[in-house]
mmCIF file of C-alpha atoms in Angstrom:
data_model
loop_
_atom_site.group_PDB
_atom_site.id
_atom_site.type_symbol
_atom_site.label_atom_id
_atom_site.label_comp_id
_atom_site.label_asym_id
_atom_site.label_seq_id
_atom_site.Cartn_x
_atom_site.Cartn_y
_atom_site.Cartn_z
ATOM 1 C CA MET A 1 76.037 61.830 -19.076
ATOM 2 C CA PHE A 2 75.874 65.591 -18.411
ATOM 3 C CA LEU A 3 78.824 66.315 -20.735
ATOM 4 C CA GLY A 4 77.768 63.962 -23.483
ATOM 5 C CA PRO A 5 79.675 60.976 -24.951
ATOM 6 C CA SER A 6 83.071 60.140 -23.497
ATOM 7 C CA SER A 7 86.051 58.516 -25.195
ATOM 8 C CA GLN A 8 86.100 56.056 -22.308
ATOM 9 C CA PRO A 9 83.415 53.324 -22.191
ATOM 10 C CA LEU A 10 80.783 53.845 -19.492
ATOM 11 C CA ARG A 11 80.736 50.836 -17.221
ATOM 12 C CA ASP A 12 79.738 52.113 -13.765
ATOM 13 C CA LEU A 13 76.249 53.094 -12.643
ATOM 14 C CA ASN A 14 75.743 54.605 -9.173
ATOM 15 C CA ILE A 15 72.173 54.586 -7.879
ATOM 16 C CA LEU A 16 70.906 56.314 -4.737
ATOM 17 C CA VAL A 17 67.823 54.773 -3.186
ATOM 18 C CA THR A 18 65.914 55.107 0.086
ATOM 19 C CA GLU A 19 65.854 52.129 2.419
ATOM 20 C CA ARG A 20 62.202 51.295 1.762
ATOM 21 C CA CYS A 21 62.888 50.912 -1.988
ATOM 22 C CA PHE A 22 66.166 49.011 -1.750
ATOM 23 C CA LYS A 23 64.811 45.442 -1.797
ATOM 24 C CA LEU A 24 62.586 46.156 -4.798
ATOM 25 C CA LEU A 25 65.442 47.600 -6.847
ATOM 26 C CA GLU A 26 67.822 44.855 -5.778
ATOM 27 C CA ALA A 27 65.341 42.176 -6.904
ATOM 28 C CA PHE A 28 65.081 43.915 -10.285
ATOM 29 C CA PHE A 29 68.832 43.782 -10.894
ATOM 30 C CA LEU A 30 69.268 40.232 -9.580
ATOM 31 C CA HIS A 31 66.237 38.466 -11.028
ATOM 32 C CA LYS A 32 65.250 40.547 -14.065
ATOM 33 C CA LEU A 33 68.604 41.775 -15.376
ATOM 34 C CA GLY A 34 70.752 38.863 -14.243
ATOM 35 C CA TYR A 35 73.314 40.788 -12.185
ATOM 36 C CA PHE A 36 75.038 39.081 -9.250
ATOM 37 C CA TRP A 37 76.509 40.310 -5.998
ATOM 38 C CA ILE A 38 80.136 41.294 -5.782
ATOM 39 C CA ASP A 39 80.113 42.410 -2.176
ATOM 40 C CA ARG A 40 77.123 42.825 0.120
ATOM 41 C CA THR A 41 79.226 43.946 3.075
ATOM 42 C CA ALA A 42 81.214 46.707 1.376
ATOM 43 C CA ILE A 43 81.985 49.732 3.556
ATOM 44 C CA PRO A 44 81.531 53.196 2.027
ATOM 45 C CA HIS A 45 84.728 55.098 1.346
ATOM 46 C CA ASP A 46 85.616 57.643 4.036
ATOM 47 C CA ALA A 47 84.721 60.417 1.585
ATOM 48 C CA LEU A 48 81.077 59.273 1.618
ATOM 49 C CA LEU A 49 80.861 57.697 5.056
ATOM 50 C CA HIS A 50 78.566 60.373 6.524
ATOM 51 C CA ALA A 51 76.271 60.546 3.501
ATOM 52 C CA VAL A 52 75.611 56.867 2.709
ATOM 53 C CA ASN A 53 74.205 54.326 5.147
ATOM 54 C CA CYS A 54 75.418 51.304 3.178
ATOM 55 C CA PHE A 55 76.009 50.213 -0.406
ATOM 56 C CA VAL A 56 76.049 46.976 -2.410
ATOM 57 C CA LEU A 57 78.045 46.152 -5.554
ATOM 58 C CA TYR A 58 76.626 44.153 -8.496
ATOM 59 C CA ARG A 59 78.215 42.945 -11.710
ATOM 60 C CA LEU A 60 77.142 41.686 -15.145
ATOM 61 C CA GLU A 61 80.036 40.943 -17.515
ATOM 62 C CA ASP A 62 82.071 44.179 -17.586
ATOM 63 C CA ARG A 63 79.271 46.377 -16.214
ATOM 64 C CA LEU A 64 79.181 47.452 -12.562
ATOM 65 C CA VAL A 65 76.258 48.801 -10.550
ATOM 66 C CA THR A 66 76.452 50.343 -7.079
ATOM 67 C CA ILE A 67 73.260 50.822 -5.086
ATOM 68 C CA SER A 68 73.728 53.196 -2.153
ATOM 69 C CA VAL A 69 71.123 53.436 0.593
ATOM 70 C CA VAL A 70 70.357 56.891 2.002
ATOM 71 C CA ASN A 71 67.608 58.206 4.240
ATOM 72 C CA ASP A 72 64.688 60.216 2.901
ATOM 73 C CA ALA A 73 66.286 63.539 3.831
ATOM 74 C CA GLY A 74 69.676 62.537 2.446
ATOM 75 C CA LEU A 75 69.032 61.953 -1.248
ATOM 76 C CA PHE A 76 70.519 65.217 -2.498
ATOM 77 C CA ARG A 77 72.777 65.441 0.547
ATOM 78 C CA ALA A 78 74.582 62.332 -0.718
ATOM 79 C CA VAL A 79 75.028 64.050 -4.091
ATOM 80 C CA VAL A 80 76.547 67.241 -2.659
ATOM 81 C CA CYS A 81 78.825 65.151 -0.426
ATOM 82 C CA SER A 82 80.533 63.804 -3.568
ATOM 83 C CA PRO A 83 84.350 64.050 -3.637
ATOM 84 C CA CYS A 84 84.363 66.951 -6.095
ATOM 85 C CA THR A 85 81.979 69.332 -7.854
ATOM 86 C CA ALA A 86 82.098 67.330 -11.112
ATOM 87 C CA ASP A 87 80.292 64.486 -9.323
ATOM 88 C CA MET A 88 77.558 66.713 -7.909
ATOM 89 C CA ILE A 89 75.101 65.718 -10.621
ATOM 90 C CA ALA A 90 71.762 63.999 -10.029
ATOM 91 C CA MET A 91 69.738 62.220 -12.689
ATOM 92 C CA MET A 92 66.170 60.949 -12.363
ATOM 93 C CA PRO A 93 63.839 59.301 -14.904
ATOM 94 C CA GLY A 94 62.652 62.687 -16.119
ATOM 95 C CA GLY A 95 65.707 64.925 -15.995
ATOM 96 C CA ILE A 96 69.222 65.735 -14.855
ATOM 97 C CA CYS A 97 70.628 68.469 -12.614
ATOM 98 C CA SER A 98 74.163 69.777 -12.143
ATOM 99 C CA PHE A 99 74.918 71.845 -9.046
ATOM 100 C CA TYR A 100 78.121 73.283 -10.547
ATOM 101 C CA PRO A 101 77.306 73.448 -14.277
ATOM 102 C CA LYS A 102 79.804 76.109 -15.364
ATOM 103 C CA LEU A 103 82.795 74.383 -13.776
ATOM 104 C CA THR A 104 81.662 71.006 -15.067
ATOM 105 C CA MET A 105 81.178 72.240 -18.638
ATOM 106 C CA ASP A 106 84.696 73.695 -18.489
ATOM 107 C CA ASN A 107 86.035 70.290 -17.338
ATOM 108 C CA VAL A 108 87.168 71.833 -14.076
ATOM 109 C CA ALA A 109 86.294 70.703 -10.560
ATOM 110 C CA ILE A 110 86.906 71.752 -6.959
ATOM 111 C CA LEU A 111 87.469 69.200 -4.228
ATOM 112 C CA SER A 112 84.869 68.898 -1.494
ATOM 113 C CA PRO A 113 85.999 68.155 2.103
ATOM 114 C CA GLY A 114 85.529 64.451 1.366
ATOM 115 C CA GLY A 115 87.626 64.690 -1.781
ATOM 116 C CA PHE A 116 90.780 65.258 0.257
ATOM 117 C CA LEU A 117 90.337 61.738 1.659
ATOM 118 C CA VAL A 118 90.560 60.035 -1.753
ATOM 119 C CA GLU A 119 93.956 58.411 -2.267
ATOM 120 C CA PRO A 120 95.412 58.102 -5.818
ATOM 121 C CA GLU A 121 94.991 54.325 -5.813
ATOM 122 C CA TYR A 122 91.232 54.626 -5.207
ATOM 123 C CA ALA A 123 89.132 55.940 -8.072
ATOM 124 C CA VAL A 124 86.228 57.539 -6.234
ATOM 125 C CA GLY A 125 84.135 59.709 -8.502
ATOM 126 C CA SER A 126 86.027 62.072 -10.812
ATOM 127 C CA VAL A 127 88.824 63.024 -8.426
ATOM 128 C CA TRP A 128 91.533 61.229 -10.389
ATOM 129 C CA SER A 129 89.803 61.345 -13.764
ATOM 130 C CA GLU A 130 91.852 62.553 -16.736
ATOM 131 C CA ARG A 131 88.763 64.349 -18.025
ATOM 132 C CA PHE A 132 88.807 67.003 -15.295
ATOM 133 C CA THR A 133 91.365 69.404 -13.907
ATOM 134 C CA ILE A 134 90.960 69.191 -10.147
ATOM 135 C CA HIS A 135 91.670 72.114 -7.786
ATOM 136 C CA ASP A 136 91.568 72.177 -4.001
ATOM 137 C CA ASN A 137 90.323 75.792 -3.863
ATOM 138 C CA SER A 138 88.971 78.563 -6.096
ATOM 139 C CA GLU A 139 92.217 80.507 -6.479
ATOM 140 C CA PHE A 140 92.538 79.252 -10.076
ATOM 141 C CA LEU A 141 89.627 81.524 -11.090
ATOM 142 C CA GLY A 142 91.863 84.601 -10.997
ATOM 143 C CA ALA A 143 88.812 86.712 -10.183
ATOM 144 C CA ASP A 144 86.236 87.309 -7.459
ATOM 145 C CA CYS A 145 84.305 84.123 -6.656
ATOM 146 C CA GLY A 146 81.086 86.074 -6.163
ATOM 147 C CA LEU A 147 78.099 84.072 -4.988
ATOM 148 C CA SER A 148 79.853 80.876 -6.107
ATOM 149 C CA CYS A 149 82.404 81.216 -3.296
ATOM 150 C CA PRO A 150 83.169 77.757 -1.827
ATOM 151 C CA SER A 151 82.776 79.090 1.722
ATOM 152 C CA LEU A 152 79.190 80.298 1.243
ATOM 153 C CA TRP A 153 76.224 78.133 2.139
ATOM 154 C CA ARG A 154 74.239 77.009 -0.874
ATOM 155 C CA GLY A 155 70.774 75.542 -0.979
ATOM 156 C CA ILE A 156 68.976 73.332 -3.437
ATOM 157 C CA LEU A 157 66.624 76.258 -4.079
ATOM 158 C CA ASP A 158 69.485 78.439 -5.347
ATOM 159 C CA GLY A 159 68.171 77.911 -8.862
ATOM 160 C CA ASN A 160 70.366 80.568 -10.468
ATOM 161 C CA LEU A 161 73.470 78.527 -9.607
ATOM 162 C CA LEU A 162 72.359 75.128 -10.895
ATOM 163 C CA ARG A 163 71.259 73.810 -14.278
ATOM 164 C CA VAL A 164 68.317 71.487 -14.842
ATOM 165 C CA VAL A 165 67.559 69.654 -18.088
ATOM 166 C CA GLU A 166 64.246 67.775 -18.305
ATOM 167 C CA TRP A 167 62.987 65.382 -20.972
ATOM 168 C CA ASP A 168 59.894 63.889 -19.313
ATOM 169 C CA HIS A 169 57.714 66.174 -17.205
ATOM 170 C CA ARG A 170 55.818 63.199 -15.828
ATOM 171 C CA PHE A 171 58.893 62.501 -13.710
ATOM 172 C CA SER A 172 60.047 66.056 -13.124
ATOM 173 C CA ILE A 173 63.284 66.417 -11.202
ATOM 174 C CA ARG A 174 62.310 69.934 -10.148
ATOM 175 C CA GLU A 175 59.681 68.709 -7.671
ATOM 176 C CA PRO A 176 62.054 66.677 -5.458
ATOM 177 C CA LEU A 177 64.589 69.494 -5.750
ATOM 178 C CA GLN A 178 62.058 71.987 -4.397
ATOM 179 C CA ARG A 179 61.177 69.655 -1.516
ATOM 180 C CA SER A 180 64.809 69.260 -0.460
ATOM 181 C CA HIS A 181 66.159 71.240 2.490
ATOM 182 C CA THR A 182 69.812 70.295 2.035
ATOM 183 C CA ILE A 183 72.316 73.128 2.407
ATOM 184 C CA TRP A 184 76.051 72.720 1.848
ATOM 185 C CA ARG A 185 79.382 74.462 1.397
ATOM 186 C CA LEU A 186 82.724 73.259 0.053
ATOM 187 C CA SER A 187 84.933 74.843 2.714
ATOM 188 C CA GLU A 188 84.851 76.946 5.862
ATOM 189 C CA THR A 189 87.056 79.647 4.336
ATOM 190 C CA CYS A 190 87.991 80.880 0.883
ATOM 191 C CA SER A 191 91.672 81.064 -0.090
ATOM 192 C CA ASN A 192 91.114 83.088 -3.267
ATOM 193 C CA PRO A 193 92.863 86.451 -2.568
ATOM 194 C CA LEU A 194 90.490 88.226 -4.974
ATOM 195 C CA CYS A 195 87.299 86.922 -3.367
ATOM 196 C CA SER A 196 85.149 89.486 -1.575
ATOM 197 C CA PHE A 197 84.085 86.787 0.898
ATOM 198 C CA ARG A 198 87.623 85.763 1.805
ATOM 199 C CA ALA A 199 87.911 85.992 5.559
ATOM 200 C CA ILE A 200 89.405 84.390 8.632
ATOM 201 C CA PRO A 201 86.703 82.964 10.926
ATOM 202 C CA GLY A 202 86.850 84.549 14.358
ATOM 203 C CA ARG A 203 88.715 87.623 13.092
ATOM 204 C CA TYR A 204 86.877 89.066 10.098
ATOM 205 C CA ARG A 205 83.999 86.654 10.309
ATOM 206 C CA PRO A 206 82.152 85.044 13.247
ATOM 207 C CA LEU A 207 82.922 81.428 14.015
ATOM 208 C CA LEU A 208 80.286 78.919 12.889
ATOM 209 C CA PRO A 209 79.361 77.356 15.151
ATOM 210 C CA PRO A 210 80.923 79.309 18.051
ATOM 211 C CA LEU A 211 83.479 77.423 20.116
ATOM 212 C CA THR A 212 80.912 77.462 22.915
ATOM 213 C CA MET A 213 77.231 78.173 22.366
ATOM 214 C CA PRO A 214 75.810 81.230 24.200
ATOM 215 C CA ALA A 215 74.480 79.840 27.472
ATOM 216 C CA ASP A 216 73.633 82.851 29.663
ATOM 217 C CA LEU A 217 72.879 86.558 29.411
ATOM 218 C CA ASN A 218 76.554 87.623 29.349
ATOM 219 C CA ALA A 219 77.355 85.174 26.559
ATOM 220 C CA ILE A 220 74.282 86.264 24.585
ATOM 221 C CA ASP A 221 75.244 89.934 24.870
ATOM 222 C CA ASN A 222 78.800 89.101 23.817
ATOM 223 C CA GLN A 223 77.560 87.177 20.766
ATOM 224 C CA CYS A 224 75.365 90.121 19.735
ATOM 225 C CA PHE A 225 78.389 92.416 20.081
ATOM 226 C CA LEU A 226 80.530 90.112 17.906
ATOM 227 C CA LEU A 227 77.871 90.019 15.198
ATOM 228 C CA LYS A 228 77.786 93.822 15.074
ATOM 229 C CA ARG A 229 81.580 94.166 15.128
ATOM 230 C CA HIS A 230 82.330 91.748 12.332
ATOM 231 C CA SER A 231 81.889 92.566 8.675
ATOM 232 C CA PHE A 232 79.034 90.056 8.468
ATOM 233 C CA THR A 233 75.875 91.974 7.588
ATOM 234 C CA SER A 234 72.430 90.744 6.616
ATOM 235 C CA LEU A 235 69.873 92.360 4.363
ATOM 236 C CA VAL A 236 67.086 90.708 6.371
ATOM 237 C CA THR A 237 67.128 90.401 10.165
ATOM 238 C CA VAL A 238 64.372 89.228 12.485
ATOM 239 C CA THR A 239 64.157 88.951 16.259
ATOM 240 C CA ALA A 240 63.848 85.414 17.602
ATOM 241 C CA LEU A 241 63.469 84.047 21.127
ATOM 242 C CA LEU A 242 66.369 82.070 22.593
ATOM 243 C CA TYR A 243 66.084 79.642 25.492
ATOM 244 C CA ALA A 244 69.752 79.382 26.485
ATOM 245 C CA THR A 245 70.837 76.488 28.668
ATOM 246 C CA ILE A 246 71.662 78.312 31.913
ATOM 247 C CA ALA A 247 69.897 81.638 31.363
ATOM 248 C CA THR A 248 67.343 82.803 33.907
ATOM 249 C CA ALA A 249 64.806 83.820 31.246
ATOM 250 C CA PRO A 250 64.353 83.602 27.461
ATOM 251 C CA HIS A 251 66.041 86.403 25.508
ATOM 252 C CA LYS A 252 65.274 88.053 22.204
ATOM 253 C CA VAL A 253 68.196 87.757 19.756
ATOM 254 C CA PRO A 254 68.815 88.858 16.146
ATOM 255 C CA VAL A 255 68.823 86.253 13.366
ATOM 256 C CA GLY A 256 69.967 87.229 9.862
ATOM 257 C CA LEU A 257 70.431 85.653 6.468
ATOM 258 C CA GLN A 258 73.455 83.530 5.685
ATOM 259 C CA GLU A 259 76.339 85.474 4.218
ATOM 260 C CA GLY A 260 75.922 86.071 0.499
ATOM 261 C CA LYS A 261 72.149 85.580 0.516
ATOM 262 C CA GLN A 262 70.258 88.475 -1.048
ATOM 263 C CA LYS A 263 66.681 87.582 -0.139
ATOM 264 C CA LEU A 264 64.711 85.249 2.065
ATOM 265 C CA ARG A 265 63.197 82.202 0.363
ATOM 266 C CA GLY A 266 62.751 79.997 3.405
ATOM 267 C CA LEU A 267 64.015 79.114 6.859
ATOM 268 C CA ASP A 268 67.034 77.360 5.373
ATOM 269 C CA ASP A 269 68.419 80.774 4.354
ATOM 270 C CA PHE A 270 68.749 81.970 7.972
ATOM 271 C CA GLU A 271 72.063 81.700 9.818
ATOM 272 C CA ILE A 272 70.874 80.109 13.037
ATOM 273 C CA ASN A 273 74.187 78.556 14.052
ATOM 274 C CA PHE A 274 75.204 81.606 16.052
ATOM 275 C CA TRP A 275 72.599 80.492 18.603
ATOM 276 C CA VAL A 276 71.952 76.766 18.065
ATOM 277 C CA ASN A 277 74.519 74.297 16.790
ATOM 278 C CA THR A 278 73.178 72.232 13.889
ATOM 279 C CA LEU A 279 76.656 71.534 12.475
ATOM 280 C CA ALA A 280 77.823 68.986 15.042
ATOM 281 C CA ARG A 281 77.727 65.930 12.783
ATOM 282 C CA ASP A 282 78.664 67.671 9.534
ATOM 283 C CA LYS A 283 79.974 71.198 8.983
ATOM 284 C CA PHE A 284 79.589 71.040 5.224
ATOM 285 C CA ALA A 285 76.295 69.342 4.244
ATOM 286 C CA VAL A 286 73.225 69.661 6.442
ATOM 287 C CA PRO A 287 69.601 68.519 6.047
ATOM 288 C CA ALA A 288 68.367 71.759 7.608
ATOM 289 C CA ASN A 289 64.742 70.679 8.071
ATOM 290 C CA CYS A 290 65.822 67.967 10.539
ATOM 291 C CA TYR A 291 66.524 70.643 13.131
ATOM 292 C CA HIS A 292 63.363 72.724 13.008
ATOM 293 C CA ARG A 293 59.627 72.164 13.084
ATOM 294 C CA THR A 294 56.790 74.637 12.565
ATOM 295 C CA PHE A 295 53.559 74.577 14.592
ATOM 296 C CA SER A 296 50.155 76.123 13.972
ATOM 297 C CA ALA A 297 48.483 74.635 17.066
ATOM 298 C CA ILE A 298 49.319 73.187 20.470
ATOM 299 C CA PRO A 299 50.226 69.508 19.825
ATOM 300 C CA ASP A 300 48.543 68.297 23.027
ATOM 301 C CA ALA A 301 45.409 70.317 22.195
ATOM 302 C CA PRO A 302 45.090 70.438 18.376
ATOM 303 C CA ALA A 303 41.850 72.399 18.581
ATOM 304 C CA LEU A 304 43.752 75.244 20.247
ATOM 305 C CA LYS A 305 45.053 77.126 17.211
ATOM 306 C CA LEU A 306 47.899 79.626 17.509
ATOM 307 C CA PRO A 307 47.500 83.219 16.248
ATOM 308 C CA ASN A 308 50.751 82.825 14.270
ATOM 309 C CA LEU A 309 53.023 80.034 13.136
ATOM 310 C CA TYR A 310 56.048 79.366 15.339
ATOM 311 C CA THR A 311 59.150 77.410 14.352
ATOM 312 C CA ILE A 312 61.246 75.670 17.000
ATOM 313 C CA VAL A 313 64.919 75.103 16.186
ATOM 314 C CA CYS A 314 67.011 72.780 18.345
ATOM 315 C CA GLU A 315 70.628 71.678 18.506
ATOM 316 C CA ASP A 316 72.138 68.509 17.095
ATOM 317 C CA PRO A 317 72.553 65.905 19.869
ATOM 318 C CA GLU A 318 75.844 64.814 18.264
ATOM 319 C CA GLY A 319 77.360 67.982 19.709
ATOM 320 C CA TYR A 320 76.636 66.729 23.230
ATOM 321 C CA PRO A 321 74.946 69.938 24.351
ATOM 322 C CA PRO A 322 74.440 70.465 28.089
ATOM 323 C CA PRO A 323 71.004 70.088 29.715
ATOM 324 C CA ASN A 324 68.716 73.073 29.310
ATOM 325 C CA ALA A 325 68.145 74.148 32.908
ATOM 326 C CA LEU A 326 65.901 77.038 31.845
ATOM 327 C CA LEU A 327 63.358 74.836 30.084
ATOM 328 C CA LYS A 328 63.601 72.108 32.714
ATOM 329 C CA GLU A 329 62.672 74.628 35.393
ATOM 330 C CA ARG A 330 59.833 76.232 33.438
ATOM 331 C CA LEU A 331 58.117 73.206 31.916
ATOM 332 C CA VAL A 332 55.492 71.252 33.799
ATOM 333 C CA GLN A 333 55.995 68.039 31.796
ATOM 334 C CA SER A 334 58.757 66.383 33.809
ATOM 335 C CA SER A 335 58.862 63.388 31.415
ATOM 336 C CA LEU A 336 61.040 65.456 29.061
ATOM 337 C CA ASN A 337 63.487 66.684 31.666
ATOM 338 C CA ASP A 338 66.217 64.180 30.807
ATOM 339 C CA THR A 339 66.158 65.038 27.090
ATOM 340 C CA LEU A 340 66.011 68.837 27.327
ATOM 341 C CA LYS A 341 69.515 69.563 26.074
ATOM 342 C CA GLY A 342 71.063 72.483 24.248
ATOM 343 C CA ASN A 343 69.734 75.891 23.264
ATOM 344 C CA VAL A 344 66.293 76.247 21.711
ATOM 345 C CA LEU A 345 65.465 79.041 19.254
ATOM 346 C CA VAL A 346 61.928 80.083 18.309
ATOM 347 C CA LEU A 347 61.000 82.111 15.217
ATOM 348 C CA LYS A 348 57.633 83.670 14.420
ATOM 349 C CA HIS A 349 55.703 83.633 11.120
ATOM 350 C CA VAL A 350 52.810 85.966 10.370
ATOM 351 C CA ASN A 351 49.692 85.356 8.280
ATOM 352 C CA HIS A 352 50.383 81.617 8.647
ATOM 353 C CA ASN A 353 52.964 81.993 5.884
ATOM 354 C CA HIS A 354 56.167 79.958 6.282
ATOM 355 C CA ARG A 355 58.151 82.513 4.269
ATOM 356 C CA GLN A 356 56.875 85.607 6.034
ATOM 357 C CA LEU A 357 58.712 86.078 9.314
ATOM 358 C CA ALA A 358 58.303 88.770 11.927
ATOM 359 C CA ASP A 359 59.936 89.845 15.175
ATOM 360 C CA VAL A 360 59.054 87.996 18.341
ATOM 361 C CA THR A 361 57.562 90.459 20.851
ATOM 362 C CA ASP A 362 57.032 90.311 24.604
ATOM 363 C CA GLY A 363 53.412 89.360 23.930
ATOM 364 C CA ASP A 364 54.549 86.192 22.147
ATOM 365 C CA ILE A 365 56.540 84.803 25.055
ATOM 366 C CA SER A 366 53.581 83.417 27.025
ATOM 367 C CA ILE A 367 52.205 81.782 23.837
ATOM 368 C CA ILE A 368 55.599 80.239 23.064
ATOM 369 C CA ASN A 369 55.883 78.919 26.621
ATOM 370 C CA LEU A 370 52.462 77.312 26.222
ATOM 371 C CA LEU A 371 53.535 75.777 22.920
ATOM 372 C CA LEU A 372 56.761 74.343 24.356
ATOM 373 C CA ASP A 373 54.944 72.948 27.379
ATOM 374 C CA GLY A 374 52.122 71.618 25.214
ATOM 375 C CA GLY A 375 54.035 68.835 23.501
ATOM 376 C CA ALA A 376 56.025 70.732 20.858
ATOM 377 C CA LEU A 377 59.409 69.751 22.257
ATOM 378 C CA ARG A 378 58.532 66.059 22.112
ATOM 379 C CA LYS A 379 58.088 66.360 18.331
ATOM 380 C CA CYS A 380 61.434 68.081 17.762
ATOM 381 C CA HIS A 381 64.564 66.412 16.419
ATOM 382 C CA TRP A 382 66.614 65.913 19.578
ATOM 383 C CA ALA A 383 63.713 64.676 21.692
ATOM 384 C CA HIS A 384 64.118 61.313 19.898
ATOM 385 C CA PHE A 385 67.764 60.966 21.001
ATOM 386 C CA LYS A 386 67.888 59.764 24.614
#
């Protein structure tokens, strides 16, 4: 669709839908269009297993339709988890978007981590298509990857790297794109010898996430030292407050932009995984907003407004983080003791502006403690995993 007419007849249609809309769309295909089920119990291919909850196959003559069910936060995440960059295209009633337009227009594609799981006998996406030349890294460029380096985190809001074509502004595709908090990368390292971001994690670049998360003062100091020693530098750095699992007190730590980012557009641009592990279930495509929540008031006392906005970032429970002894000791609400696991990071916003961050000071610590003890932790991601 993005490249125009093909010499091969189009017979497959892949539709992503949220769970609450699945039955309505299924009824449309079965009762209005006359399709019938091929397999209602099909299991997603390993390449898409972490991005798709389930999918159903339908058929009408020689036409096939696949309806894949994703969660609300995973619509574009399922797209960027495609086997290769040529498949990272989303179309809605009012427009179409390609996340790798230049490569796609050149009929070239790079495998994603899931693409390496596609065997030749299984035609998943464009991996074995004759229309594209598939590469497993960016070495074929013969030049510096620049900001398109496969190892750099990309966000949906990186508008200069994607291409959007709209034909009906009533159903604009830009609005759901702007609401998405999905970030992704194609690889942990870049093998292109000419790339300025080519590095070996742990040697020229800090490990993400660290092998063990900083848990006490010594580990925090060591992590700060590693960040200064490595070539990783950030144009924007703020001071956040870290509640490490076995520390005796919260500590102020530096948080910078992800490598390659030139300016701050939102919280998703910060590299928080030096302090809290949000990559436990997927190192390559992350719905970043699932791990943080911003507060303007004390949840248990909504009338008690905070002087600034504060964002709480927590770890992914899939990483099996240890209990947070620091918070368990400091918080009065014992009902949360069993679920207080992993490090907790708190960032500060000024002027009640989500995009305007400032350093956490000693004067903020008592306010943050009140916020955490006032019901904020119960509304965070991992508090729902017991």
